[in-house]
Amino acid sequence: MKNIRYMFLLSLLFGFTTYAQGTYYKLNDNQTLNQIEYGNLEKAMRASGITPKIVKTQERNDSIIKTIGLFDSKTEANYDKFREGIGTSFKIEKFKDKSGNYYSHDYLKNKPTVVHFWFTTCTPCVAEIPNLNIMKARFNDSVNFIAITFEKEKLVTDFLKTRPINFEHIVNSQKQLDQLDIKYYPMTLLLDKDGKIVEVYSQIKLFDEEINSKLKSLL
């Protein structure tokens, strides 16, 4: 009888522990805060022009860990303008290939596409190169990958000799980028199989898991 009572108490304790699963927030510096601590910090960050966003959620037996990315509110507001274009077609036909010919309007159709806007002296752009290459290796030819820059071909070619980005490049596109009003870098678009924009990212390093999941769903 004593053993049965003991097991019953353990089951109650286990059940309560599971039900009382705590939520914690991990910042970029790996500092972990509880809900009250994070709530106070979030108010202070927003008041100072920093927008915190949940970029990853991990569920464990006894806790939920939410990783927080920190974004400049004014900069994110500019990316939000492009998010208004979600659901519209990306105009690849405005751009020229290496031979100087305009792409056909259906060039990106039948596969999901990652379109990455960057330039060689953009520090955040360069920092994302390993993530882009890993993503390309993971999806290979099942997803289109295109990098677009306003810089001249020779400058880009020389840069890629030491820091390769392992997919198609569109260079010398200042006119087209001005038409699209793209002034903030890096910027990454996800397109569906019809070439329509489904998401706009300012920092892919923070959203690696989300991007992989969305690309899989678009295949």
PDB file of C-alpha atoms in Angstrom:
ATOM      1  CA  MET A   1       0.000   0.000   0.000  1.00  0.00           C
ATOM      2  CA  LYS A   2       2.868   2.354   0.882  1.00  0.00           C
ATOM      3  CA  ASN A   3       4.469   1.755  -2.546  1.00  0.00           C
ATOM      4  CA  ILE A   4       1.206   2.452  -4.333  1.00  0.00           C
ATOM      5  CA  ARG A   5       0.731   5.678  -2.397  1.00  0.00           C
ATOM      6  CA  TYR A   6       4.311   6.686  -3.183  1.00  0.00           C
ATOM      7  CA  MET A   7       3.851   6.051  -6.908  1.00  0.00           C
ATOM      8  CA  PHE A   8       0.604   8.019  -6.832  1.00  0.00           C
ATOM      9  CA  LEU A   9       2.358  11.017  -5.262  1.00  0.00           C
ATOM     10  CA  LEU A  10       5.129  10.809  -7.849  1.00  0.00           C
ATOM     11  CA  SER A  11       2.608  10.778 -10.652  1.00  0.00           C
ATOM     12  CA  LEU A  12       0.923  13.862  -9.196  1.00  0.00           C
ATOM     13  CA  LEU A  13       4.250  15.628  -8.876  1.00  0.00           C
ATOM     14  CA  PHE A  14       5.257  14.714 -12.440  1.00  0.00           C
ATOM     15  CA  GLY A  15       1.916  15.843 -13.752  1.00  0.00           C
ATOM     16  CA  PHE A  16       2.185  19.187 -11.962  1.00  0.00           C
ATOM     17  CA  THR A  17       5.727  19.700 -13.240  1.00  0.00           C
ATOM     18  CA  THR A  18       4.623  19.085 -16.808  1.00  0.00           C
ATOM     19  CA  TYR A  19       1.640  21.385 -16.431  1.00  0.00           C
ATOM     20  CA  ALA A  20       3.780  24.086 -14.830  1.00  0.00           C
ATOM     21  CA  GLN A  21       6.124  24.186 -17.819  1.00  0.00           C
ATOM     22  CA  GLY A  22       8.027  27.488 -17.612  1.00  0.00           C
ATOM     23  CA  THR A  23       8.754  29.876 -20.472  1.00  0.00           C
ATOM     24  CA  TYR A  24      12.191  31.460 -20.761  1.00  0.00           C
ATOM     25  CA  TYR A  25      13.697  33.952 -23.179  1.00  0.00           C
ATOM     26  CA  LYS A  26      17.235  33.699 -24.556  1.00  0.00           C
ATOM     27  CA  LEU A  27      18.902  36.829 -25.892  1.00  0.00           C
ATOM     28  CA  ASN A  28      21.650  37.126 -28.512  1.00  0.00           C
ATOM     29  CA  ASP A  29      24.340  37.005 -25.827  1.00  0.00           C
ATOM     30  CA  ASN A  30      22.810  33.717 -24.538  1.00  0.00           C
ATOM     31  CA  GLN A  31      21.508  35.410 -21.411  1.00  0.00           C
ATOM     32  CA  THR A  32      18.315  33.644 -20.296  1.00  0.00           C
ATOM     33  CA  LEU A  33      15.452  35.514 -18.599  1.00  0.00           C
ATOM     34  CA  ASN A  34      12.164  34.425 -17.069  1.00  0.00           C
ATOM     35  CA  GLN A  35       8.856  35.941 -18.183  1.00  0.00           C
ATOM     36  CA  ILE A  36       8.839  38.766 -15.658  1.00  0.00           C
ATOM     37  CA  GLU A  37      12.463  39.728 -16.362  1.00  0.00           C
ATOM     38  CA  TYR A  38      11.907  39.630 -20.100  1.00  0.00           C
ATOM     39  CA  GLY A  39       8.674  41.635 -19.841  1.00  0.00           C
ATOM     40  CA  ASN A  40      10.500  44.435 -18.040  1.00  0.00           C
ATOM     41  CA  LEU A  41      13.400  44.356 -20.500  1.00  0.00           C
ATOM     42  CA  GLU A  42      11.053  44.318 -23.518  1.00  0.00           C
ATOM     43  CA  LYS A  43       9.373  47.546 -22.367  1.00  0.00           C
ATOM     44  CA  ALA A  44      12.754  49.221 -21.955  1.00  0.00           C
ATOM     45  CA  MET A  45      13.969  48.029 -25.370  1.00  0.00           C
ATOM     46  CA  ARG A  46      10.867  49.243 -27.205  1.00  0.00           C
ATOM     47  CA  ALA A  47      11.131  52.604 -25.449  1.00  0.00           C
ATOM     48  CA  SER A  48      14.699  52.947 -26.769  1.00  0.00           C
ATOM     49  CA  GLY A  49      13.800  52.052 -30.370  1.00  0.00           C
ATOM     50  CA  ILE A  50      14.678  48.358 -30.328  1.00  0.00           C
ATOM     51  CA  THR A  51      12.130  45.796 -31.495  1.00  0.00           C
ATOM     52  CA  PRO A  52      12.511  42.297 -30.001  1.00  0.00           C
ATOM     53  CA  LYS A  53      11.148  39.391 -32.049  1.00  0.00           C
ATOM     54  CA  ILE A  54      10.873  35.682 -31.308  1.00  0.00           C
ATOM     55  CA  VAL A  55      13.036  33.949 -33.922  1.00  0.00           C
ATOM     56  CA  LYS A  56      13.118  30.401 -32.532  1.00  0.00           C
ATOM     57  CA  THR A  57      11.085  28.315 -30.069  1.00  0.00           C
ATOM     58  CA  GLN A  58      12.313  25.125 -28.401  1.00  0.00           C
ATOM     59  CA  GLU A  59      10.028  22.952 -26.278  1.00  0.00           C
ATOM     60  CA  ARG A  60      11.493  20.743 -23.558  1.00  0.00           C
ATOM     61  CA  ASN A  61       9.886  18.562 -20.900  1.00  0.00           C
ATOM     62  CA  ASP A  62      10.132  21.245 -18.243  1.00  0.00           C
ATOM     63  CA  SER A  63      10.425  24.479 -20.219  1.00  0.00           C
ATOM     64  CA  ILE A  64       9.880  26.465 -23.401  1.00  0.00           C
ATOM     65  CA  ILE A  65      12.902  28.438 -24.629  1.00  0.00           C
ATOM     66  CA  LYS A  66      12.221  31.370 -26.945  1.00  0.00           C
ATOM     67  CA  THR A  67      15.234  32.901 -28.670  1.00  0.00           C
ATOM     68  CA  ILE A  68      14.908  36.654 -29.138  1.00  0.00           C
ATOM     69  CA  GLY A  69      16.376  38.640 -32.014  1.00  0.00           C
ATOM     70  CA  LEU A  70      16.882  42.383 -31.579  1.00  0.00           C
ATOM     71  CA  PHE A  71      16.026  44.734 -34.438  1.00  0.00           C
ATOM     72  CA  ASP A  72      16.289  48.482 -34.883  1.00  0.00           C
ATOM     73  CA  SER A  73      12.700  49.744 -35.041  1.00  0.00           C
ATOM     74  CA  LYS A  74      13.349  52.416 -37.696  1.00  0.00           C
ATOM     75  CA  THR A  75      15.243  50.004 -39.943  1.00  0.00           C
ATOM     76  CA  GLU A  76      12.564  47.324 -39.604  1.00  0.00           C
ATOM     77  CA  ALA A  77       9.930  49.891 -40.544  1.00  0.00           C
ATOM     78  CA  ASN A  78      11.656  50.218 -43.927  1.00  0.00           C
ATOM     79  CA  TYR A  79      11.577  46.457 -44.437  1.00  0.00           C
ATOM     80  CA  ASP A  80       7.900  46.502 -43.481  1.00  0.00           C
ATOM     81  CA  LYS A  81       7.265  48.611 -46.591  1.00  0.00           C
ATOM     82  CA  PHE A  82       8.456  45.683 -48.708  1.00  0.00           C
ATOM     83  CA  ARG A  83       6.386  43.246 -46.684  1.00  0.00           C
ATOM     84  CA  GLU A  84       3.363  45.083 -48.053  1.00  0.00           C
ATOM     85  CA  GLY A  85       4.329  43.493 -51.372  1.00  0.00           C
ATOM     86  CA  ILE A  86       3.832  39.952 -50.077  1.00  0.00           C
ATOM     87  CA  GLY A  87       1.563  38.133 -52.498  1.00  0.00           C
ATOM     88  CA  THR A  88       2.771  40.085 -55.549  1.00  0.00           C
ATOM     89  CA  SER A  89       5.077  38.776 -58.275  1.00  0.00           C
ATOM     90  CA  PHE A  90       8.795  39.505 -58.169  1.00  0.00           C
ATOM     91  CA  LYS A  91       9.712  41.158 -61.492  1.00  0.00           C
ATOM     92  CA  ILE A  92      12.732  39.085 -62.515  1.00  0.00           C
ATOM     93  CA  GLU A  93      12.148  40.246 -66.108  1.00  0.00           C
ATOM     94  CA  LYS A  94      13.495  43.689 -65.128  1.00  0.00           C
ATOM     95  CA  PHE A  95      16.966  42.206 -64.593  1.00  0.00           C
ATOM     96  CA  LYS A  96      19.660  41.104 -67.057  1.00  0.00           C
ATOM     97  CA  ASP A  97      21.688  37.892 -67.016  1.00  0.00           C
ATOM     98  CA  LYS A  98      25.461  37.668 -67.567  1.00  0.00           C
ATOM     99  CA  SER A  99      24.960  37.792 -71.319  1.00  0.00           C
ATOM    100  CA  GLY A 100      23.076  41.081 -71.063  1.00  0.00           C
ATOM    101  CA  ASN A 101      19.702  39.571 -71.895  1.00  0.00           C
ATOM    102  CA  TYR A 102      16.597  40.218 -69.837  1.00  0.00           C
ATOM    103  CA  TYR A 103      15.244  37.241 -67.928  1.00  0.00           C
ATOM    104  CA  SER A 104      11.899  35.874 -69.068  1.00  0.00           C
ATOM    105  CA  HIS A 105       8.968  36.599 -66.756  1.00  0.00           C
ATOM    106  CA  ASP A 106       8.553  32.876 -65.994  1.00  0.00           C
ATOM    107  CA  TYR A 107      12.250  32.210 -65.273  1.00  0.00           C
ATOM    108  CA  LEU A 108      11.647  31.576 -61.573  1.00  0.00           C
ATOM    109  CA  LYS A 109       8.465  29.562 -61.908  1.00  0.00           C
ATOM    110  CA  ASN A 110       8.005  25.889 -60.938  1.00  0.00           C
ATOM    111  CA  LYS A 111      10.461  26.149 -58.015  1.00  0.00           C
ATOM    112  CA  PRO A 112      10.560  28.159 -54.777  1.00  0.00           C
ATOM    113  CA  THR A 113      13.168  30.922 -54.927  1.00  0.00           C
ATOM    114  CA  VAL A 114      15.506  32.735 -52.547  1.00  0.00           C
ATOM    115  CA  VAL A 115      16.397  36.235 -53.789  1.00  0.00           C
ATOM    116  CA  HIS A 116      19.208  37.885 -51.821  1.00  0.00           C
ATOM    117  CA  PHE A 117      20.102  41.586 -52.157  1.00  0.00           C
ATOM    118  CA  TRP A 118      23.625  42.445 -51.026  1.00  0.00           C
ATOM    119  CA  PHE A 119      26.939  44.208 -51.766  1.00  0.00           C
ATOM    120  CA  THR A 120      30.544  43.379 -51.010  1.00  0.00           C
ATOM    121  CA  THR A 121      31.287  46.036 -48.358  1.00  0.00           C
ATOM    122  CA  CYS A 122      28.056  45.416 -46.435  1.00  0.00           C
ATOM    123  CA  THR A 123      29.245  43.741 -43.214  1.00  0.00           C
ATOM    124  CA  PRO A 124      25.888  42.090 -42.356  1.00  0.00           C
ATOM    125  CA  CYS A 125      25.642  40.850 -45.973  1.00  0.00           C
ATOM    126  CA  VAL A 126      29.050  39.196 -45.797  1.00  0.00           C
ATOM    127  CA  ALA A 127      28.230  37.674 -42.406  1.00  0.00           C
ATOM    128  CA  GLU A 128      25.259  35.865 -43.977  1.00  0.00           C
ATOM    129  CA  ILE A 129      27.284  34.168 -46.737  1.00  0.00           C
ATOM    130  CA  PRO A 130      27.892  30.904 -44.787  1.00  0.00           C
ATOM    131  CA  ASN A 131      24.161  30.628 -44.020  1.00  0.00           C
ATOM    132  CA  LEU A 132      23.296  31.132 -47.674  1.00  0.00           C
ATOM    133  CA  ASN A 133      25.783  28.493 -48.822  1.00  0.00           C
ATOM    134  CA  ILE A 134      24.475  25.977 -46.269  1.00  0.00           C
ATOM    135  CA  MET A 135      20.942  26.675 -47.419  1.00  0.00           C
ATOM    136  CA  LYS A 136      21.927  26.205 -51.053  1.00  0.00           C
ATOM    137  CA  ALA A 137      23.669  22.901 -50.282  1.00  0.00           C
ATOM    138  CA  ARG A 138      20.630  21.697 -48.341  1.00  0.00           C
ATOM    139  CA  PHE A 139      18.084  22.369 -51.105  1.00  0.00           C
ATOM    140  CA  ASN A 140      20.419  22.098 -54.110  1.00  0.00           C
ATOM    141  CA  ASP A 141      18.503  22.356 -57.396  1.00  0.00           C
ATOM    142  CA  SER A 142      15.039  22.046 -55.839  1.00  0.00           C
ATOM    143  CA  VAL A 143      15.112  25.781 -55.026  1.00  0.00           C
ATOM    144  CA  ASN A 144      16.270  28.737 -57.151  1.00  0.00           C
ATOM    145  CA  PHE A 145      18.946  30.865 -55.467  1.00  0.00           C
ATOM    146  CA  ILE A 146      19.792  34.297 -56.879  1.00  0.00           C
ATOM    147  CA  ALA A 147      21.980  37.086 -55.466  1.00  0.00           C
ATOM    148  CA  ILE A 148      21.452  40.628 -56.774  1.00  0.00           C
ATOM    149  CA  THR A 149      23.741  43.633 -56.344  1.00  0.00           C
ATOM    150  CA  PHE A 150      24.246  47.101 -57.813  1.00  0.00           C
ATOM    151  CA  GLU A 151      28.010  46.527 -57.994  1.00  0.00           C
ATOM    152  CA  LYS A 152      30.015  45.935 -61.167  1.00  0.00           C
ATOM    153  CA  GLU A 153      30.768  42.396 -62.326  1.00  0.00           C
ATOM    154  CA  LYS A 154      34.553  42.604 -61.887  1.00  0.00           C
ATOM    155  CA  LEU A 155      34.291  43.814 -58.298  1.00  0.00           C
ATOM    156  CA  VAL A 156      31.876  41.001 -57.442  1.00  0.00           C
ATOM    157  CA  THR A 157      33.943  38.392 -59.280  1.00  0.00           C
ATOM    158  CA  ASP A 158      37.108  39.400 -57.416  1.00  0.00           C
ATOM    159  CA  PHE A 159      35.291  39.320 -54.075  1.00  0.00           C
ATOM    160  CA  LEU A 160      33.810  35.870 -54.736  1.00  0.00           C
ATOM    161  CA  LYS A 161      37.274  34.411 -55.297  1.00  0.00           C
ATOM    162  CA  THR A 162      37.859  34.559 -51.543  1.00  0.00           C
ATOM    163  CA  ARG A 163      34.263  34.591 -50.226  1.00  0.00           C
ATOM    164  CA  PRO A 164      32.230  32.477 -52.658  1.00  0.00           C
ATOM    165  CA  ILE A 165      28.454  32.531 -52.748  1.00  0.00           C
ATOM    166  CA  ASN A 166      27.566  29.301 -54.473  1.00  0.00           C
ATOM    167  CA  PHE A 167      24.696  30.333 -56.697  1.00  0.00           C
ATOM    168  CA  GLU A 168      23.600  32.607 -59.539  1.00  0.00           C
ATOM    169  CA  HIS A 169      24.534  36.299 -59.442  1.00  0.00           C
ATOM    170  CA  ILE A 170      22.939  39.336 -61.040  1.00  0.00           C
ATOM    171  CA  VAL A 171      25.273  42.356 -61.049  1.00  0.00           C
ATOM    172  CA  ASN A 172      25.275  45.999 -62.189  1.00  0.00           C
ATOM    173  CA  SER A 173      21.598  46.387 -61.273  1.00  0.00           C
ATOM    174  CA  GLN A 174      21.510  49.884 -59.760  1.00  0.00           C
ATOM    175  CA  LYS A 175      18.739  51.061 -62.104  1.00  0.00           C
ATOM    176  CA  GLN A 176      16.484  48.102 -61.298  1.00  0.00           C
ATOM    177  CA  LEU A 177      17.118  48.365 -57.551  1.00  0.00           C
ATOM    178  CA  ASP A 178      16.281  52.064 -57.655  1.00  0.00           C
ATOM    179  CA  GLN A 179      13.021  51.224 -59.428  1.00  0.00           C
ATOM    180  CA  LEU A 180      12.211  48.741 -56.669  1.00  0.00           C
ATOM    181  CA  ASP A 181      13.309  51.341 -54.063  1.00  0.00           C
ATOM    182  CA  ILE A 182      15.684  48.874 -52.398  1.00  0.00           C
ATOM    183  CA  LYS A 183      17.988  50.871 -50.132  1.00  0.00           C
ATOM    184  CA  TYR A 184      18.444  48.598 -47.118  1.00  0.00           C
ATOM    185  CA  TYR A 185      20.797  45.615 -47.073  1.00  0.00           C
ATOM    186  CA  PRO A 186      20.879  42.739 -46.671  1.00  0.00           C
ATOM    187  CA  MET A 187      17.376  41.842 -47.772  1.00  0.00           C
ATOM    188  CA  THR A 188      16.160  38.360 -48.651  1.00  0.00           C
ATOM    189  CA  LEU A 189      12.893  37.421 -50.361  1.00  0.00           C
ATOM    190  CA  LEU A 190      11.229  34.017 -50.427  1.00  0.00           C
ATOM    191  CA  LEU A 191       9.137  33.341 -53.516  1.00  0.00           C
ATOM    192  CA  ASP A 192       6.679  30.528 -54.164  1.00  0.00           C
ATOM    193  CA  LYS A 193       6.624  28.379 -57.312  1.00  0.00           C
ATOM    194  CA  ASP A 194       4.661  31.085 -59.138  1.00  0.00           C
ATOM    195  CA  GLY A 195       7.314  33.710 -58.397  1.00  0.00           C
ATOM    196  CA  LYS A 196       5.170  35.511 -55.814  1.00  0.00           C
ATOM    197  CA  ILE A 197       6.706  36.974 -52.664  1.00  0.00           C
ATOM    198  CA  VAL A 198       5.785  35.034 -49.525  1.00  0.00           C
ATOM    199  CA  GLU A 199       8.241  36.566 -47.016  1.00  0.00           C
ATOM    200  CA  VAL A 200      10.793  39.366 -46.588  1.00  0.00           C
ATOM    201  CA  TYR A 201      13.752  39.025 -44.205  1.00  0.00           C
ATOM    202  CA  SER A 202      16.253  41.589 -42.974  1.00  0.00           C
ATOM    203  CA  GLN A 203      18.497  39.050 -41.194  1.00  0.00           C
ATOM    204  CA  ILE A 204      18.441  35.449 -42.364  1.00  0.00           C
ATOM    205  CA  LYS A 205      20.949  34.329 -39.709  1.00  0.00           C
ATOM    206  CA  LEU A 206      18.294  34.766 -37.033  1.00  0.00           C
ATOM    207  CA  PHE A 207      15.570  33.043 -39.043  1.00  0.00           C
ATOM    208  CA  ASP A 208      17.470  30.051 -40.406  1.00  0.00           C
ATOM    209  CA  GLU A 209      15.053  27.412 -39.081  1.00  0.00           C
ATOM    210  CA  GLU A 210      11.975  29.363 -40.136  1.00  0.00           C
ATOM    211  CA  ILE A 211      13.302  29.847 -43.671  1.00  0.00           C
ATOM    212  CA  ASN A 212      14.161  26.158 -44.024  1.00  0.00           C
ATOM    213  CA  SER A 213      10.683  25.208 -42.846  1.00  0.00           C
ATOM    214  CA  LYS A 214       8.988  27.627 -45.235  1.00  0.00           C
ATOM    215  CA  LEU A 215      11.067  26.473 -48.200  1.00  0.00           C
ATOM    216  CA  LYS A 216      10.168  22.852 -47.475  1.00  0.00           C
ATOM    217  CA  SER A 217       6.489  23.772 -47.379  1.00  0.00           C
ATOM    218  CA  LEU A 218       6.842  25.528 -50.765  1.00  0.00           C
ATOM    219  CA  LEU A 219       8.421  22.546 -52.565  1.00  0.00           C
TER     220      LEU A 219
END
